[in-house]
CSV table of C-alpha atoms in Angstrom, one decimal:
chain,number,residue,atom,x,y,z
Q,1,MET,CA,12.8,31.5,-6.9
Q,2,ARG,CA,13.5,28.3,-9.5
Q,3,GLN,CA,12.0,30.3,-13.0
Q,4,ARG,CA,10.2,28.5,-15.5
Q,5,LEU,CA,11.7,25.8,-17.1
Q,6,ILE,CA,10.1,25.1,-21.1
Q,7,ASN,CA,8.8,27.8,-23.9
Q,8,LYS,CA,5.8,28.5,-23.0
Q,9,THR,CA,3.1,27.5,-26.2
Q,10,GLU,CA,1.7,31.3,-26.5
Q,11,PRO,CA,3.9,34.3,-26.1
Q,12,GLN,CA,4.7,35.7,-22.7
Q,13,GLU,CA,2.3,38.7,-23.0
Q,14,THR,CA,-0.6,36.6,-23.7
Q,15,ASN,CA,-3.0,37.6,-21.2
Q,16,ILE,CA,-4.9,34.6,-19.2
Q,17,SER,CA,-8.1,35.4,-20.9
Q,18,SER,CA,-6.3,34.8,-24.2
Q,19,ARG,CA,-4.8,32.0,-23.3
Q,20,SER,CA,-7.7,30.3,-22.4
Q,21,SER,CA,-9.1,30.4,-25.3
Q,22,LEU,CA,-6.5,29.9,-27.4
Q,23,ALA,CA,-5.7,26.7,-25.2
Q,24,LYS,CA,-9.4,25.9,-25.7
Q,25,ASN,CA,-9.6,26.2,-29.3
Q,26,THR,CA,-6.7,24.1,-30.1
Q,27,ILE,CA,-7.6,21.1,-27.9
Q,28,GLU,CA,-11.2,21.8,-30.0
Q,29,ALA,CA,-9.0,21.5,-33.0
Q,30,GLU,CA,-7.3,17.9,-31.8
Q,31,ALA,CA,-10.8,16.6,-31.0
Q,32,ILE,CA,-9.8,14.0,-28.1
Q,33,SER,CA,-10.0,15.9,-24.8
Q,34,LEU,CA,-7.6,14.5,-21.7
Q,35,GLN,CA,-10.8,12.9,-20.6
Q,36,SER,CA,-11.0,10.9,-23.7
Q,37,LEU,CA,-8.1,10.1,-23.9
Q,38,LEU,CA,-8.0,8.4,-20.2
Q,39,PHE,CA,-11.3,7.4,-20.6
Q,40,ASP,CA,-12.2,7.0,-24.3
Q,41,SER,CA,-11.4,2.9,-25.1
Q,42,THR,CA,-12.8,3.7,-28.8
Q,43,ILE,CA,-10.0,5.5,-29.5
Q,44,ASN,CA,-7.4,4.6,-32.3
Q,45,LYS,CA,-3.7,3.8,-31.9
Q,46,GLN,CA,-3.4,7.2,-34.1
Q,47,ASP,CA,-5.7,9.2,-31.9
Q,48,TRP,CA,-4.1,7.9,-28.7
Q,49,ILE,CA,-0.5,9.4,-29.9
Q,50,GLU,CA,-1.8,12.3,-31.0
Q,51,GLY,CA,-3.5,12.5,-27.5
Q,52,LEU,CA,0.1,12.3,-25.5
Q,53,LYS,CA,1.6,14.1,-27.2
Q,54,TYR,CA,-0.4,17.4,-27.1
Q,55,HIS,CA,-1.3,16.7,-23.6
Q,56,SER,CA,1.9,15.9,-21.8
Q,57,LYS,CA,3.7,18.9,-23.3
Q,58,THR,CA,0.3,21.5,-22.6
Q,59,LEU,CA,0.2,19.9,-19.0
Q,60,THR,CA,3.9,19.9,-18.5
Q,61,ASN,CA,4.1,23.1,-20.0
Q,62,LEU,CA,2.0,24.6,-17.4
Q,63,LEU,CA,3.0,22.6,-14.3
Q,64,LEU,CA,6.6,23.0,-14.8
Q,65,ASN,CA,6.3,26.5,-15.0
Q,66,GLN,CA,4.1,26.7,-12.0
Q,67,GLN,CA,0.9,28.3,-14.0
Q,68,ILE,CA,-1.5,26.9,-11.6
Q,69,ARG,CA,-4.1,29.4,-12.5
Q,70,GLU,CA,-4.0,28.3,-15.9
Q,71,PHE,CA,-3.1,24.9,-14.8
Q,72,ASN,CA,-6.7,24.5,-13.4
Q,73,GLU,CA,-8.8,26.3,-16.1
Q,74,TYR,CA,-7.2,23.4,-18.1
Q,75,LEU,CA,-7.9,21.1,-15.8
Q,76,SER,CA,-11.7,22.5,-15.7
Q,77,SER,CA,-12.1,22.8,-19.2
Q,78,GLN,CA,-11.0,19.4,-20.0
Q,79,PHE,CA,-12.5,17.9,-17.3
Q,80,SER,CA,-15.9,19.6,-17.0
Q,81,ALA,CA,-18.4,17.2,-18.9
Q,82,GLN,CA,-19.4,14.0,-16.7
Q,83,ILE,CA,-17.8,10.8,-17.9
Q,84,SER,CA,-21.2,9.5,-18.6
Q,85,ASN,CA,-21.7,12.1,-21.2
Q,86,LEU,CA,-18.3,11.5,-22.9
Q,87,LYS,CA,-19.6,11.0,-26.5
Q,88,PRO,CA,-22.4,9.3,-26.0
Q,89,ALA,CA,-23.4,7.9,-29.4
Q,90,GLU,CA,-20.0,6.8,-29.7
Q,91,ILE,CA,-19.3,4.6,-26.7
Q,92,SER,CA,-21.8,2.2,-25.3
Q,93,LYS,CA,-22.5,1.7,-21.3
Q,94,GLU,CA,-20.5,-1.7,-21.3
Q,95,GLN,CA,-17.6,0.3,-22.9
Q,96,LEU,CA,-17.4,2.9,-21.1
Q,97,ARG,CA,-17.9,0.9,-17.6
Q,98,GLU,CA,-15.0,-1.2,-18.9
Q,99,ALA,CA,-13.0,2.0,-20.1
Q,100,LYS,CA,-13.7,3.2,-16.5
Q,101,LYS,CA,-12.8,0.0,-14.7
Q,102,GLY,CA,-9.5,-0.7,-16.3
Q,103,LEU,CA,-8.0,2.7,-15.8
Q,104,THR,CA,-9.3,2.7,-12.2
Q,105,GLU,CA,-7.9,-1.1,-11.5
Q,106,LEU,CA,-4.8,-0.3,-13.4
Q,107,ASP,CA,-1.7,-1.1,-11.2
Q,108,TYR,CA,0.6,2.0,-11.6
Q,109,ARG,CA,3.5,0.6,-9.3
Q,110,PRO,CA,5.4,-1.4,-12.3
Q,111,ILE,CA,4.8,1.8,-14.8
Q,112,LEU,CA,6.6,3.8,-12.6
Q,113,GLN,CA,9.2,1.3,-11.4
Q,114,ASP,CA,10.2,1.1,-14.6
Q,115,LEU,CA,10.1,4.1,-16.0
Q,116,LEU,CA,11.5,6.0,-12.7
Q,117,GLN,CA,14.6,3.3,-12.6
Q,118,THR,CA,15.0,3.8,-16.3
Q,119,ALA,CA,15.6,7.8,-15.0
Q,120,ILE,CA,18.0,6.6,-12.5
Q,121,LEU,CA,20.1,4.5,-15.0
Q,122,ILE,CA,19.5,8.1,-17.5
Q,123,GLU,CA,21.7,10.2,-14.4
Q,124,HIS,CA,23.7,6.9,-13.2
Q,125,SER,CA,24.9,6.8,-17.0
Q,126,THR,CA,26.7,10.4,-17.8
Q,127,ILE,CA,28.8,10.0,-14.0
Q,128,PRO,CA,31.5,7.4,-14.7
Q,129,PRO,CA,31.6,9.4,-18.1
Q,130,TYR,CA,32.3,12.7,-16.5
Q,131,LEU,CA,34.2,10.9,-13.2
Q,132,THR,CA,36.5,9.5,-15.9
Q,133,ALA,CA,37.1,12.7,-17.9
Q,134,LEU,CA,37.7,14.6,-14.6
Q,135,TYR,CA,40.4,12.1,-13.5
Q,136,SER,CA,41.8,12.2,-16.4
Q,137,ILE,CA,43.0,15.6,-15.9
Q,138,LYS,CA,46.7,15.9,-14.7
Q,139,ASP,CA,46.9,17.7,-11.2
Q,140,GLY,CA,47.9,21.8,-11.6
Q,141,THR,CA,46.2,21.4,-15.2
Q,142,ASN,CA,43.3,22.3,-16.7
Q,143,ILE,CA,41.7,23.7,-13.0
Q,144,LEU,CA,38.5,25.5,-14.8
Q,145,ALA,CA,37.7,22.3,-17.3
Q,146,SER,CA,38.2,20.6,-14.2
Q,147,GLN,CA,36.0,22.6,-12.0
Q,148,ILE,CA,33.0,22.8,-14.6
Q,149,ILE,CA,33.2,19.0,-14.9
Q,150,ARG,CA,33.3,18.1,-11.3
Q,151,SER,CA,30.5,20.6,-10.9
Q,152,VAL,CA,28.4,18.2,-13.6
Q,153,ALA,CA,29.0,15.0,-11.8
Q,154,VAL,CA,28.3,16.1,-8.3
Q,155,GLU,CA,24.8,17.3,-9.8
Q,156,GLU,CA,24.1,14.5,-11.5
Q,157,MET,CA,24.6,12.2,-8.5
Q,158,LEU,CA,22.2,14.4,-6.9
Q,159,HIS,CA,20.1,14.2,-9.9
Q,160,MET,CA,19.7,10.2,-9.0
Q,161,ILE,CA,19.2,10.2,-5.4
Q,162,MET,CA,16.1,13.0,-6.3
Q,163,VAL,CA,14.8,10.4,-8.3
Q,164,CYS,CA,15.2,8.3,-5.7
Q,165,ASN,CA,12.6,10.8,-3.5
Q,166,VAL,CA,10.1,10.4,-6.5
Q,167,MET,CA,9.9,6.4,-6.1
Q,168,ASN,CA,9.7,6.4,-2.4
Q,169,ALA,CA,7.1,9.1,-2.4
Q,170,VAL,CA,5.1,7.0,-4.5
Q,171,SER,CA,6.0,3.9,-2.5
Q,172,ILE,CA,8.3,2.2,-4.4
Q,173,GLN,CA,11.6,1.2,-3.3
Q,174,PRO,CA,14.3,2.4,-5.7
Q,175,SER,CA,17.4,0.6,-6.4
Q,176,VAL,CA,21.0,1.9,-7.6
Q,177,ASN,CA,23.8,-0.3,-6.5
Q,178,ARG,CA,22.6,-4.0,-8.0
Q,179,PRO,CA,24.1,-5.1,-11.2
Q,180,GLN,CA,21.2,-4.4,-13.7
Q,181,ASN,CA,21.5,-0.8,-12.6
Q,182,TYR,CA,24.9,-0.6,-13.9
Q,183,PRO,CA,25.9,1.1,-17.2
Q,184,THR,CA,28.2,-0.9,-19.4
Q,185,TYR,CA,30.3,0.6,-21.6
Q,186,PRO,CA,30.1,1.9,-24.4
Q,187,MET,CA,26.8,2.4,-24.3
Q,188,LYS,CA,23.9,3.9,-25.5
Q,189,LEU,CA,21.5,5.8,-22.7
Q,190,PRO,CA,18.3,4.5,-22.6
Q,191,MET,CA,16.2,6.8,-25.0
Q,192,ASN,CA,15.9,7.6,-28.6
Q,193,VAL,CA,19.2,8.5,-29.2
Q,194,ASP,CA,21.9,7.8,-31.8
Q,195,PHE,CA,25.2,8.0,-30.5
Q,196,PHE,CA,27.4,6.4,-27.7
Q,197,VAL,CA,28.2,6.9,-24.7
Q,198,GLY,CA,31.9,5.5,-23.2
Q,199,LEU,CA,34.9,6.1,-20.4
Q,200,GLU,CA,37.1,8.3,-22.5
Q,201,THR,CA,39.8,10.9,-21.3
Q,202,PHE,CA,39.5,14.4,-21.2
Q,203,SER,CA,39.7,15.2,-24.8
Q,204,THR,CA,37.1,16.8,-27.0
Q,205,ASN,CA,36.0,13.5,-28.6
Q,206,SER,CA,34.8,13.1,-25.0
Q,207,ILE,CA,33.6,16.9,-24.2
Q,208,ALA,CA,31.8,16.6,-27.3
Q,209,THR,CA,29.5,13.3,-26.1
Q,210,PHE,CA,29.1,15.6,-23.1
Q,211,ILE,CA,27.6,18.3,-25.0
Q,212,ALA,CA,25.5,15.8,-27.2
Q,213,ILE,CA,23.9,14.0,-23.8
Q,214,GLU,CA,22.8,17.8,-22.4
Q,215,SER,CA,21.3,18.7,-25.5
Q,216,PRO,CA,18.5,20.9,-24.7
Q,217,SER,CA,15.0,20.1,-26.2
Q,218,ASN,CA,14.1,23.7,-27.5
Q,219,PRO,CA,16.3,25.4,-30.0
Q,220,LEU,CA,16.8,28.6,-29.1
Q,221,VAL,CA,17.4,30.6,-25.7
Q,222,LYS,CA,17.6,34.0,-24.8
Q,223,ALA,CA,21.4,35.2,-25.6
Q,224,PRO,CA,23.4,36.5,-22.5
Q,225,LYS,CA,23.5,40.4,-22.0
Q,226,TYR,CA,26.7,41.9,-23.4
Q,227,THR,CA,29.0,43.4,-20.6
Q,228,PRO,CA,32.2,43.2,-22.3
Q,229,GLU,CA,33.2,45.6,-18.7
Q,230,ALA,CA,32.9,42.6,-16.8
Q,231,GLU,CA,36.1,41.0,-16.4
Q,232,ASN,CA,35.5,38.5,-14.0
Q,233,SER,CA,31.8,37.5,-15.1
Q,234,ALA,CA,32.1,33.6,-15.1
Q,235,LEU,CA,34.3,30.4,-14.5
Q,236,TYR,CA,31.9,29.4,-15.7
Q,237,SER,CA,13.7,-3.2,-31.2
Q,238,LYS,CA,10.4,-1.5,-31.0
Q,239,SER,CA,6.8,-2.8,-29.9
Q,240,ALA,CA,3.6,-1.6,-31.5
Q,241,VAL,CA,1.2,0.1,-29.7
Q,242,GLN,CA,-1.8,-2.3,-28.9
Q,243,GLU,CA,-5.3,-1.2,-29.7
Q,244,ASN,CA,-8.0,-1.1,-27.3
Q,245,ASN,CA,-5.6,-1.6,-23.9
Q,246,LEU,CA,-3.7,1.4,-24.6
Q,247,TRP,CA,-2.5,2.6,-20.9
Q,248,THR,CA,-0.1,0.0,-20.9
Q,249,LEU,CA,3.5,-0.2,-19.7
Q,250,GLU,CA,4.4,-1.6,-23.1
Q,251,ASN,CA,2.5,1.1,-25.0
Q,252,MET,CA,4.0,4.0,-22.7
Q,253,LYS,CA,7.4,3.2,-23.5
Q,254,ASP,CA,6.9,2.4,-26.9
Q,255,PHE,CA,5.5,6.1,-27.2
Q,256,MET,CA,9.0,7.7,-25.4
Q,257,MET,CA,11.0,5.8,-27.5
Q,258,GLN,CA,9.3,7.0,-30.8
Q,259,ASN,CA,8.9,10.3,-29.5
Q,260,VAL,CA,11.6,10.9,-27.1
Q,261,HIS,CA,15.3,12.4,-28.0
Q,262,THR,CA,16.7,14.1,-25.0
Q,263,ILE,CA,16.9,13.7,-20.9
Q,264,GLY,CA,14.3,16.6,-21.0
Q,265,GLU,CA,12.2,15.0,-23.6
Q,266,TYR,CA,12.1,11.9,-21.0
Q,267,TYR,CA,11.6,13.9,-17.9
Q,268,ASP,CA,8.4,15.7,-19.4
Q,269,VAL,CA,6.3,12.8,-20.5
Q,270,LEU,CA,7.4,10.7,-17.4
Q,271,PHE,CA,5.8,13.4,-15.4
Q,272,PHE,CA,3.1,13.6,-17.7
Q,273,TYR,CA,2.4,9.8,-16.8
Q,274,ILE,CA,3.2,10.6,-12.9
Q,275,VAL,CA,0.3,13.2,-13.0
Q,276,VAL,CA,-2.6,10.8,-14.7
Q,277,PHE,CA,-2.2,8.2,-12.3
Q,278,GLN,CA,-2.5,11.0,-10.0
Q,279,ILE,CA,-5.8,12.2,-11.6
Q,280,ILE,CA,-7.1,8.2,-12.4
Q,281,ALA,CA,-5.8,7.8,-8.4
Q,282,TYR,CA,-8.4,11.0,-7.5
Q,283,TYR,CA,-11.3,9.9,-9.5
Q,284,LYS,CA,-10.8,6.4,-7.6
Q,285,ALA,CA,-11.4,7.8,-4.3
Q,286,ASN,CA,-13.7,10.4,-4.9
Q,287,GLY,CA,-15.4,9.5,-7.9
Q,288,LYS,CA,-15.2,12.4,-10.1
Q,289,LEU,CA,-12.2,14.3,-11.8
Q,290,PRO,CA,-9.8,16.8,-10.2
Q,291,GLN,CA,-10.9,20.4,-11.0
Q,292,ASN,CA,-7.5,22.2,-9.8
Q,293,PHE,CA,-4.3,21.3,-8.9
Q,294,GLU,CA,-4.9,21.6,-5.0
Q,295,GLU,CA,-7.2,18.4,-5.7
Q,296,LEU,CA,-4.5,17.2,-7.4
Q,297,ASN,CA,-1.7,18.0,-5.3
Q,298,THR,CA,-1.7,15.6,-2.6
Q,299,GLY,CA,-2.7,11.9,-1.6
Q,300,GLY,CA,-3.5,9.4,-4.4
Q,301,ILE,CA,-0.2,7.6,-5.6
Q,302,PHE,CA,1.5,9.6,-2.5
Q,303,THR,CA,1.5,7.4,0.1
Q,304,GLY,CA,5.5,7.1,0.7
Q,305,ASP,CA,7.1,7.0,4.2
Q,306,PRO,CA,8.3,11.0,4.5
Q,307,ALA,CA,11.1,9.2,6.9
Q,308,LYS,CA,12.8,8.0,3.7
Q,309,GLN,CA,13.4,11.1,1.7
Q,310,ILE,CA,16.6,12.3,1.2
Q,311,ARG,CA,16.3,16.6,2.5
Q,312,PRO,CA,18.8,19.2,1.6
Q,313,GLU,CA,20.4,19.4,4.9
Q,314,GLN,CA,21.0,15.7,4.7
Q,315,TYR,CA,23.2,16.1,1.4
Q,316,TYR,CA,26.9,17.8,1.5
Q,317,GLY,CA,27.6,17.4,-2.0
Q,318,SER,CA,28.1,21.4,-4.0
Q,319,GLY,CA,25.6,22.8,-6.2
Q,320,GLY,CA,22.2,22.4,-7.6
Q,321,LYS,CA,19.3,21.8,-4.9
Q,322,LEU,CA,18.1,18.7,-3.4
Q,323,HIS,CA,14.1,18.7,-3.1
Q,324,PRO,CA,12.0,16.5,-1.0
Q,325,VAL,CA,9.1,15.0,-2.2
Q,326,GLU,CA,5.5,14.5,-0.4
Q,327,ALA,CA,3.0,15.5,-2.8
Q,328,LEU,CA,2.8,16.5,-7.1
Q,329,ASP,CA,4.6,19.5,-5.8
Q,330,GLY,CA,7.4,18.2,-4.8
Q,331,VAL,CA,7.9,16.1,-8.3
Q,332,ILE,CA,7.6,19.3,-10.4
Q,333,ALA,CA,10.3,20.8,-7.9
Q,334,VAL,CA,12.7,17.4,-8.8
Q,335,PHE,CA,12.0,18.0,-12.5
Q,336,GLN,CA,12.1,21.5,-12.8
Q,337,GLU,CA,16.1,21.3,-10.9
Q,338,ILE,CA,17.2,18.0,-13.2
Q,339,LYS,CA,15.8,19.9,-16.2
Q,340,GLY,CA,17.1,23.6,-15.3
Q,341,GLN,CA,20.6,22.3,-14.9
Q,342,GLY,CA,21.0,19.9,-17.5
Q,343,GLU,CA,19.5,22.1,-20.4
Q,344,GLY,CA,19.0,25.6,-19.1
Q,345,ALA,CA,16.0,27.6,-17.1
Q,346,ASP,CA,13.5,29.8,-18.6
Q,347,ASP,CA,14.4,29.5,-22.2
Q,348,SER,CA,18.2,30.8,-20.9
Q,349,ILE,CA,21.9,29.5,-20.6
Q,350,PHE,CA,21.3,29.3,-16.7
Q,351,ASP,CA,19.7,26.6,-14.6
Q,352,VAL,CA,18.2,29.4,-12.3
Q,353,ASP,CA,18.1,33.2,-11.9
Q,354,PRO,CA,21.6,34.7,-12.2
Q,355,SER,CA,20.8,37.6,-10.7
Q,356,GLN,CA,20.6,35.1,-6.9
Q,357,PHE,CA,23.9,33.8,-7.9
Q,358,GLU,CA,27.6,34.8,-8.3
Q,359,GLU,CA,28.4,35.5,-11.5
Q,360,GLY,CA,29.1,32.0,-13.9
Q,361,ALA,CA,28.2,29.8,-11.1
Q,362,GLU,CA,25.1,28.5,-12.4
Q,363,LEU,CA,25.3,27.8,-15.9
Q,364,ALA,CA,23.0,24.7,-17.5
Q,365,HIS,CA,25.3,21.7,-18.3
Q,366,TYR,CA,25.4,22.0,-21.6
Q,367,PHE,CA,26.6,24.9,-21.7
Q,368,ARG,CA,29.5,24.4,-19.1
Q,369,PHE,CA,30.3,21.8,-21.5
Q,370,LYS,CA,30.6,24.4,-24.5
Q,371,GLU,CA,32.4,26.5,-22.7
Q,372,VAL,CA,35.4,23.6,-22.2
Q,373,PHE,CA,35.3,22.7,-26.0
Q,374,HIS,CA,35.0,26.1,-27.8
Q,375,GLU,CA,37.7,27.4,-25.0
Q,376,HIS,CA,35.5,30.4,-24.1
Q,377,PHE,CA,33.1,31.7,-21.5
Q,378,TYR,CA,29.6,32.7,-22.7
Q,379,LEU,CA,29.0,35.7,-20.1
Q,380,GLY,CA,31.4,39.1,-21.6
Q,381,GLY,CA,30.4,37.8,-25.0
Q,382,ASP,CA,28.6,39.8,-27.6
Q,383,TYR,CA,25.6,37.5,-29.3
Q,384,ARG,CA,24.1,40.4,-30.9
Q,385,PRO,CA,25.3,39.1,-34.5
Q,386,PHE,CA,23.8,35.6,-33.3
Q,387,THR,CA,20.1,36.8,-31.7
Q,388,ASP,CA,16.6,37.3,-33.6
Q,389,GLU,CA,14.6,40.5,-32.4
Q,390,ASN,CA,13.4,38.4,-29.1
Q,391,GLY,CA,16.6,38.3,-28.1
Q,392,MET,CA,16.8,34.7,-28.8
Q,393,MET,CA,19.6,32.8,-30.2
Q,394,PRO,CA,20.1,29.4,-31.4
Q,395,VAL,CA,21.4,27.1,-28.6
Q,396,THR,CA,24.4,25.5,-31.0
Q,397,THR,CA,26.0,29.4,-30.7
Q,398,PRO,CA,29.5,29.1,-29.6
Q,399,PRO,CA,30.4,30.8,-26.5
Q,400,VAL,CA,32.7,34.1,-27.6
Q,401,GLY,CA,33.0,35.6,-24.1
Q,402,LYS,CA,36.3,35.6,-22.3
Q,403,GLU,CA,38.6,33.0,-22.9
Q,404,LEU,CA,39.0,29.5,-21.1
Q,405,PRO,CA,42.5,27.9,-21.3
Q,406,VAL,CA,42.6,24.4,-22.3
Q,407,ASP,CA,44.9,22.6,-22.6
Q,408,TRP,CA,44.0,19.2,-24.3
Q,409,ASN,CA,47.2,17.1,-24.1
Q,410,ALA,CA,47.3,17.7,-20.1
Q,411,ALA,CA,45.5,14.3,-19.9
Q,412,TYR,CA,46.4,10.8,-19.5
Q,413,PRO,CA,46.0,9.0,-22.4
Q,414,MET,CA,43.5,5.9,-21.1
Q,415,LYS,CA,42.3,3.3,-23.4
Q,416,PRO,CA,38.4,4.3,-23.9
Q,417,ASN,CA,36.1,1.7,-22.2
Q,418,PRO,CA,38.8,-0.4,-20.8
Q,419,LYS,CA,37.5,-3.9,-19.0
Q,420,MET,CA,38.7,-5.8,-16.3
Q,421,SER,CA,39.5,-8.4,-18.4
Q,422,ASP,CA,42.3,-5.7,-20.0
Q,423,TYR,CA,44.5,-6.5,-16.9
Q,424,GLN,CA,44.4,-10.1,-16.6
Q,425,SER,CA,48.1,-10.5,-17.6
Q,426,ASN,CA,49.1,-8.1,-14.7
Q,427,PRO,CA,48.0,-8.6,-11.6
Q,428,GLN,CA,48.8,-5.2,-10.4
Q,429,LEU,CA,46.7,-3.1,-11.9
Q,430,TYR,CA,44.4,-5.9,-12.0
Q,431,ALA,CA,44.3,-5.6,-8.3
Q,432,GLN,CA,44.4,-1.8,-8.7
Q,433,ALA,CA,41.1,-2.3,-11.0
Q,434,LYS,CA,39.3,-4.4,-8.5
Q,435,ALA,CA,39.6,-2.3,-5.7
Q,436,PHE,CA,38.7,1.1,-7.9
Q,437,ASN,CA,35.1,-0.8,-8.8
Q,438,GLN,CA,34.6,-1.7,-5.2
Q,439,THR,CA,34.9,1.6,-3.6
Q,440,TYR,CA,32.5,2.9,-6.4
Q,441,LYS,CA,30.1,-0.3,-5.3
Q,442,ASN,CA,30.8,1.0,-1.7
Q,443,LEU,CA,29.7,4.7,-3.0
Q,444,LEU,CA,26.5,3.3,-4.5
Q,445,ASP,CA,25.6,1.3,-1.4
Q,446,ALA,CA,25.8,4.4,0.7
Q,447,ILE,CA,23.5,5.9,-1.1
Q,448,GLN,CA,20.9,2.8,-1.6
Q,449,VAL,CA,21.5,2.5,2.2
Q,450,ALA,CA,20.0,6.0,2.9
Q,451,VAL,CA,17.4,6.7,0.1
Q,452,GLU,CA,16.2,3.3,2.2
Q,453,GLY,CA,16.0,5.3,5.4
Q,454,ASN,CA,19.0,6.1,6.7
Q,455,ALA,CA,20.0,9.2,5.3
Q,456,ARG,CA,22.8,9.4,7.9
Q,457,GLU,CA,25.1,7.2,5.7
Q,458,LEU,CA,24.9,9.6,2.9
Q,459,GLU,CA,27.5,11.2,4.9
Q,460,LYS,CA,30.2,8.4,3.7
Q,461,SER,CA,29.7,8.8,0.0
Q,462,ILE,CA,32.6,12.0,0.6
Q,463,MET,CA,35.0,9.8,1.4
Q,464,PHE,CA,34.7,7.6,-0.8
Q,465,MET,CA,34.8,10.5,-3.6
Q,466,TYR,CA,37.9,11.2,-2.7
Q,467,ALA,CA,39.4,7.7,-2.6
Q,468,LEU,CA,37.8,7.1,-5.8
Q,469,LYS,CA,39.8,9.9,-7.4
Q,470,GLU,CA,42.9,8.8,-5.9
Q,471,GLN,CA,42.6,5.1,-7.2
Q,472,ALA,CA,41.6,6.3,-10.7
Q,473,ILE,CA,44.7,8.0,-11.0
Q,474,GLY,CA,47.0,5.4,-10.0
Q,475,LEU,CA,45.6,3.4,-12.9
Q,476,MET,CA,45.8,6.2,-15.5
Q,477,SER,CA,49.0,6.9,-14.8
Q,478,GLN,CA,50.3,3.8,-15.7
Q,479,PRO,CA,51.1,2.2,-19.0
Q,480,LEU,CA,49.0,-0.6,-20.6
Q,481,ASN,CA,50.7,-0.5,-24.0
Q,482,SER,CA,52.9,1.2,-26.1
Q,483,THR,CA,50.1,4.0,-26.7
Q,484,GLN,CA,47.8,3.6,-23.7
Q,485,ASN,CA,47.3,3.7,-19.7
Q,486,ALA,CA,45.0,1.6,-17.8
Q,487,GLY,CA,42.0,3.4,-16.5
Q,488,PRO,CA,38.8,2.7,-14.2
Q,489,THR,CA,36.5,0.3,-15.6
Q,490,PHE,CA,33.4,1.1,-13.2
Q,491,GLU,CA,32.1,-2.7,-13.7
Q,492,TYR,CA,30.1,-4.6,-11.1
Q,493,PRO,CA,32.5,-6.7,-8.8
Q,494,SER,CA,32.3,-9.7,-9.3
Q,495,ASN,CA,32.9,-10.8,-5.4
């Protein structure tokens, strides 16, 4: 079973009643309930932002940690009062009517289309850099490092497909193969990050960038158990928030730009927005606010055609699990999978419960890349010097387990971030780079056709992946100048 993903707002041993009391006291201290956040048009910008911070964290913690009973108590406490009784001394009937009208008539589709397409671009942006580093490793060398990078790249493609499942579930057509969906390198990820991602050969620099991409939101994780006897234990410009019209795409994106710094945090806030739109849809359909998860789970914004869902039996990649989405619980499963594989599950270095998998098979991406960078595995290491009294260690703690041999020189010296224009004077290289880009486009086309309702087309992706590797090596093995070799450009084909 998928493990809980996010730090809880209270200690695990706290019982339900004390958790509810703590949540209630905190909400009262915040002075803005979820109901006020949705329906009070008189709150100012700062209160709205603080309310988003608090409720997005609280709601996300509960649902993505599958604490359904606690979520029901939270939701009931937030929506126990009638909307007509909401701060009557401060809100006129006309203001309340306008606030309710504004939310119930809000078209959520353009907002979710923008935010979910951005999630697709985030996932897509990581795939070419990971594949470039993988393909640059010379055959027969760095076997373990290659396995790690390959496993992460395949899982990022899985994430992209699952985001498409979420889009199809809310009747929004996903797009993965259009020119505007292509990353352009070097680039910053579509979040508030302060580093560039590019196409580079396998090196300490490229792996350090991958570590930064997959950086966890939480500063602490559970330290692996010390098992020295286990010899083979691992293979291991911003717009201003508008007043009096807060629930707009511009404002919601601005909040993310101001407060989101990791991929995991992006998915947290995106999940909160999805739940908000589902709450609004429930209110619009029933004339009352939902009181529990069961009322919120189905219907509402989930009007998509189930036939467009990519299901586990139709996905031929290795690593991870593909989840179809037909209701809110499907979105929970998808976001759990994406966050767990990226930064770890249940505050650990694993993306799932390690006891249910072969040893070393399921470290989160961040920790897999740290193993390559530091040339050691995590499992089998002694982390007691790094841990606190609760067995937690900083995520920055390096792996100190069994050695993972890495030959940093056994990679082609590819020119960083090559472009088709670099090959204009060499017809052979130009033709090879063009063929590679067409194969990559064919791969994306197969995914696009699959998420449009013809899942069998996904089978073609395996053939294209094999062709990509061969074509990439064909480029990387050829000199471009006196010090650098050619490489794939991952550009949209010109014709």
